[in-house]
């Protein structure tokens, strides 16, 4: 039996790392064999591409070059790590996946959705995550949290308006794919956030399709 594919998404500072740890512990407690990974990254080559993408540089990075690097990393990661793990019955938990490309390169950078969709079809065919947990938070709060982490990377140093567009991009993805997404309000106290995440994971284990997340 194929494993299930879970992704975690959100703008900087929403608490992805803390909640990834919670998800990993939840799966361990439920004796589910899983691989934890991230994008961009997840293989040695894809991690090198991640470094290229996140490094601050004097040269302006062309948005199409950025997009192609992201999908180059994704092709390697998808074919070397995600697909074999799922085929072997293991679950995969990825810190970001293609929804981030629609949000950051599509809504954020303004690249056409159709171009992203073509690359998505080329790289991952019809495969989509089984569940995407989207942590939603107002951008001002998120950026204030992220700025406490030290040196900002190339994405983190973008202006606030960029992240407003990214958040909007995520919300459009949610609206277009309500059965796949669970929206978690990251402004709630952590124990409430994690109660909601656990409930969604339990539904996945029970084979219940996630219902629209407007209640979350
Ligand atoms: P993170 O450690 O915050 O996830 O850093 C990864 C950065 O890469 C983050 O700023 C979002 C960005 N990114 C994209 O722009 N497009 C993508 O498709 C992915 C996966 C990440």
Short mmCIF file of C-alpha atoms and ligand atoms in Angstrom, two decimals:
data_model
loop_
_atom_site.label_atom_id
_atom_site.label_comp_id
_atom_site.label_asym_id
_atom_site.label_seq_id
_atom_site.Cartn_x
_atom_site.Cartn_y
_atom_site.Cartn_z
CA UNK A 1 0.00 0.00 0.00
CA UNK A 2 1.25 3.45 -0.90
CA UNK A 3 2.19 5.84 1.89
CA UNK A 4 0.51 9.20 2.36
CA UNK A 5 2.05 12.54 1.48
CA UNK A 6 1.68 15.46 3.90
CA UNK A 7 2.98 18.96 3.28
CA UNK A 8 3.26 21.93 5.62
CA UNK A 9 3.01 25.45 4.25
CA UNK A 10 2.94 29.03 5.44
CA UNK A 11 4.60 32.42 5.20
CA UNK A 12 7.80 33.00 7.26
CA UNK A 13 7.33 33.09 11.03
CA UNK A 14 4.11 31.04 11.24
CA UNK A 15 5.73 28.31 13.37
CA UNK A 16 6.47 25.63 10.77
CA UNK A 17 9.48 24.18 12.60
CA UNK A 18 7.72 23.79 15.95
CA UNK A 19 4.73 22.16 14.30
CA UNK A 20 6.86 19.87 12.12
CA UNK A 21 8.35 18.50 15.29
CA UNK A 22 4.86 17.97 16.67
CA UNK A 23 3.78 16.14 13.48
CA UNK A 24 6.86 13.90 13.60
CA UNK A 25 6.19 13.02 17.24
CA UNK A 26 2.51 12.36 16.49
CA UNK A 27 3.39 9.95 13.65
CA UNK A 28 5.96 8.18 15.83
CA UNK A 29 3.39 7.73 18.60
CA UNK A 30 1.01 6.21 16.04
CA UNK A 31 3.77 3.90 14.78
CA UNK A 32 3.62 5.31 11.27
CA UNK A 33 6.82 4.87 9.26
CA UNK A 34 7.63 8.21 7.63
CA UNK A 35 10.32 10.30 5.97
CA UNK A 36 10.67 13.94 7.00
CA UNK A 37 12.03 16.22 4.33
CA UNK A 38 11.89 19.77 2.99
CA UNK A 39 11.84 21.97 -0.09
CA UNK A 40 13.83 23.35 -1.62
CA UNK A 41 16.13 20.52 -0.57
CA UNK A 42 15.78 16.95 0.60
CA UNK A 43 18.71 15.40 -1.34
CA UNK A 44 22.37 16.49 -1.45
CA UNK A 45 21.94 18.07 -4.91
CA UNK A 46 18.64 19.73 -4.00
CA UNK A 47 20.19 21.07 -0.77
CA UNK A 48 22.96 22.66 -2.86
CA UNK A 49 20.31 24.29 -5.04
CA UNK A 50 18.61 25.51 -1.85
CA UNK A 51 21.84 27.25 -0.84
CA UNK A 52 22.00 28.93 -4.24
CA UNK A 53 18.40 30.09 -3.88
CA UNK A 54 18.61 31.42 -0.33
CA UNK A 55 22.00 33.14 -0.56
CA UNK A 56 21.89 36.91 -0.60
CA UNK A 57 23.75 38.27 -3.58
CA UNK A 58 24.48 41.55 -5.32
CA UNK A 59 23.15 40.26 -8.63
CA UNK A 60 19.36 40.49 -8.98
CA UNK A 61 17.94 36.99 -9.42
CA UNK A 62 15.72 36.62 -12.45
CA UNK A 63 12.31 35.22 -11.36
CA UNK A 64 12.32 32.61 -14.13
CA UNK A 65 15.81 31.47 -13.13
CA UNK A 66 14.53 31.19 -9.54
CA UNK A 67 11.51 29.17 -10.69
CA UNK A 68 13.61 26.76 -12.74
CA UNK A 69 16.07 26.21 -9.91
CA UNK A 70 13.18 25.39 -7.60
CA UNK A 71 11.76 22.86 -10.03
CA UNK A 72 15.22 21.41 -10.70
CA UNK A 73 15.55 20.77 -6.97
CA UNK A 74 11.99 19.42 -6.88
CA UNK A 75 12.55 16.95 -9.72
CA UNK A 76 15.54 15.48 -7.91
CA UNK A 77 13.74 15.37 -4.57
CA UNK A 78 10.48 14.02 -5.99
CA UNK A 79 12.12 11.22 -7.96
CA UNK A 80 14.87 10.28 -5.51
CA UNK A 81 13.08 10.63 -2.19
CA UNK A 82 9.32 11.24 -2.27
CA UNK A 83 8.19 8.74 -4.90
CA UNK A 84 10.28 5.80 -3.64
CA UNK A 85 9.23 6.41 -0.03
CA UNK A 86 5.52 6.51 -0.91
CA UNK A 87 5.84 3.46 -3.18
CA UNK A 88 7.49 1.61 -0.29
CA UNK A 89 4.52 2.37 1.97
CA UNK A 90 6.23 5.08 3.99
CA UNK A 91 4.55 8.42 4.65
CA UNK A 92 6.32 11.61 3.60
CA UNK A 93 6.16 14.86 5.56
CA UNK A 94 7.58 17.76 3.59
CA UNK A 95 8.28 21.24 4.90
CA UNK A 96 6.88 23.04 1.82
CA UNK A 97 6.16 21.71 -1.68
CA UNK A 98 4.62 23.06 -4.91
CA UNK A 99 1.98 25.23 -3.23
CA UNK A 100 4.94 27.37 -2.11
CA UNK A 101 5.88 27.88 -5.76
CA UNK A 102 2.38 29.08 -6.62
CA UNK A 103 2.49 31.40 -3.60
CA UNK A 104 6.07 32.75 -3.82
CA UNK A 105 6.94 32.61 -7.53
CA UNK A 106 3.35 32.94 -8.78
CA UNK A 107 1.65 35.42 -6.46
CA UNK A 108 4.85 36.87 -4.95
CA UNK A 109 7.03 37.31 -8.05
CA UNK A 110 4.14 37.57 -10.52
CA UNK A 111 5.07 34.61 -12.76
CA UNK A 112 2.15 33.11 -14.74
CA UNK A 113 0.26 30.30 -13.06
CA UNK A 114 0.12 28.40 -16.37
CA UNK A 115 3.93 28.22 -16.52
CA UNK A 116 4.07 26.85 -12.97
CA UNK A 117 1.33 24.35 -13.80
CA UNK A 118 3.30 23.12 -16.85
CA UNK A 119 6.44 22.56 -14.77
CA UNK A 120 4.38 20.89 -12.07
CA UNK A 121 2.92 18.50 -14.65
CA UNK A 122 6.39 17.76 -16.03
CA UNK A 123 7.99 17.11 -12.65
CA UNK A 124 5.36 15.45 -10.51
CA UNK A 125 2.75 14.36 -13.09
CA UNK A 126 -0.61 14.19 -11.33
CA UNK A 127 0.79 13.54 -7.84
CA UNK A 128 -0.48 15.98 -5.20
CA UNK A 129 -0.12 15.84 -1.42
CA UNK A 130 -2.85 13.90 0.37
CA UNK A 131 -3.04 16.61 3.02
CA UNK A 132 -1.60 20.11 3.11
CA UNK A 133 -1.55 21.84 6.47
CA UNK A 134 -1.48 25.57 5.81
CA UNK A 135 -0.56 27.70 8.83
CA UNK A 136 -2.17 31.08 8.33
CA UNK A 137 -1.03 34.22 10.13
CA UNK A 138 -1.07 37.93 9.44
CA UNK A 139 2.14 38.97 7.74
CA UNK A 140 3.19 41.61 10.27
CA UNK A 141 3.19 39.11 13.14
CA UNK A 142 4.95 36.46 11.04
CA UNK A 143 7.71 38.78 9.88
CA UNK A 144 8.29 40.07 13.41
CA UNK A 145 8.79 36.48 14.59
CA UNK A 146 11.03 35.60 11.63
CA UNK A 147 13.22 38.67 12.13
CA UNK A 148 14.19 37.40 15.60
CA UNK A 149 15.96 34.40 14.04
CA UNK A 150 19.08 36.35 13.02
CA UNK A 151 20.50 36.91 9.52
CA UNK A 152 17.70 37.12 6.95
CA UNK A 153 18.00 35.01 3.78
CA UNK A 154 17.24 36.29 0.26
CA UNK A 155 13.50 35.62 0.59
CA UNK A 156 13.17 36.91 4.15
CA UNK A 157 14.59 40.27 3.17
CA UNK A 158 11.73 40.92 0.73
CA UNK A 159 9.34 43.77 1.54
CA UNK A 160 6.12 43.25 3.46
CA UNK A 161 3.98 43.66 0.32
CA UNK A 162 5.70 40.65 -1.22
CA UNK A 163 4.61 38.49 1.72
CA UNK A 164 1.07 39.92 1.57
CA UNK A 165 0.90 38.66 -2.02
CA UNK A 166 2.37 35.30 -0.97
CA UNK A 167 -0.26 34.90 1.74
CA UNK A 168 -2.98 35.81 -0.76
CA UNK A 169 -1.50 33.25 -3.14
CA UNK A 170 -1.76 30.55 -0.48
CA UNK A 171 -5.36 31.49 0.28
CA UNK A 172 -6.18 31.18 -3.43
CA UNK A 173 -4.63 27.71 -3.45
CA UNK A 174 -6.80 26.80 -0.46
CA UNK A 175 -9.94 28.08 -2.19
CA UNK A 176 -9.11 26.10 -5.34
CA UNK A 177 -8.29 22.84 -3.46
CA UNK A 178 -10.50 22.80 -0.35
CA UNK A 179 -10.52 19.01 -0.08
CA UNK A 180 -6.72 18.82 0.18
CA UNK A 181 -6.00 21.76 2.48
CA UNK A 182 -6.49 22.18 6.19
CA UNK A 183 -6.17 25.83 7.21
CA UNK A 184 -4.82 26.27 10.71
CA UNK A 185 -5.04 29.68 12.35
CA UNK A 186 -1.47 30.14 13.60
CA UNK A 187 -2.49 33.13 15.74
CA UNK A 188 -4.17 30.70 18.16
CA UNK A 189 -2.24 29.40 21.18
CA UNK A 190 0.15 26.58 20.29
CA UNK A 191 -1.83 23.86 22.07
CA UNK A 192 -4.93 24.78 20.06
CA UNK A 193 -2.94 24.83 16.80
CA UNK A 194 -1.57 21.38 17.62
CA UNK A 195 -4.99 20.04 18.63
CA UNK A 196 -6.24 20.98 15.17
CA UNK A 197 -3.20 19.45 13.45
CA UNK A 198 -3.66 16.21 15.40
CA UNK A 199 -7.35 16.09 14.44
CA UNK A 200 -6.47 16.39 10.75
CA UNK A 201 -3.79 13.72 11.03
CA UNK A 202 -6.26 11.42 12.76
CA UNK A 203 -8.76 11.96 9.92
CA UNK A 204 -6.08 11.00 7.45
CA UNK A 205 -5.28 7.82 9.38
CA UNK A 206 -9.00 7.01 9.52
CA UNK A 207 -9.32 7.60 5.78
CA UNK A 208 -11.80 10.46 6.23
CA UNK A 209 -11.39 13.06 3.47
CA UNK A 210 -10.68 16.48 4.99
CA UNK A 211 -13.71 18.73 4.76
CA UNK A 212 -13.48 22.38 3.86
CA UNK A 213 -11.32 24.17 6.35
CA UNK A 214 -13.45 27.25 6.90
CA UNK A 215 -14.19 26.00 10.42
CA UNK A 216 -10.53 25.93 11.48
P1 LIG B 1 12.01 27.98 4.69
O1 LIG B 1 13.13 27.35 5.43
O2 LIG B 1 11.38 29.15 5.33
O3 LIG B 1 11.03 27.00 4.21
O4 LIG B 1 12.81 28.64 3.44
C1 LIG B 1 12.60 28.34 2.14
C2 LIG B 1 12.36 29.61 1.37
O5 LIG B 1 12.18 29.25 0.01
C3 LIG B 1 11.12 30.36 1.80
O6 LIG B 1 11.39 31.73 1.89
C4 LIG B 1 10.14 30.14 0.68
C5 LIG B 1 11.02 29.84 -0.50
N1 LIG B 1 10.40 28.93 -1.47
C6 LIG B 1 9.94 29.45 -2.66
O7 LIG B 1 10.06 30.63 -2.90
N2 LIG B 1 9.33 28.61 -3.55
C7 LIG B 1 9.18 27.27 -3.32
O8 LIG B 1 8.62 26.54 -4.14
C8 LIG B 1 9.68 26.74 -2.07
C9 LIG B 1 9.52 25.29 -1.77
C10 LIG B 1 10.26 27.63 -1.18
#
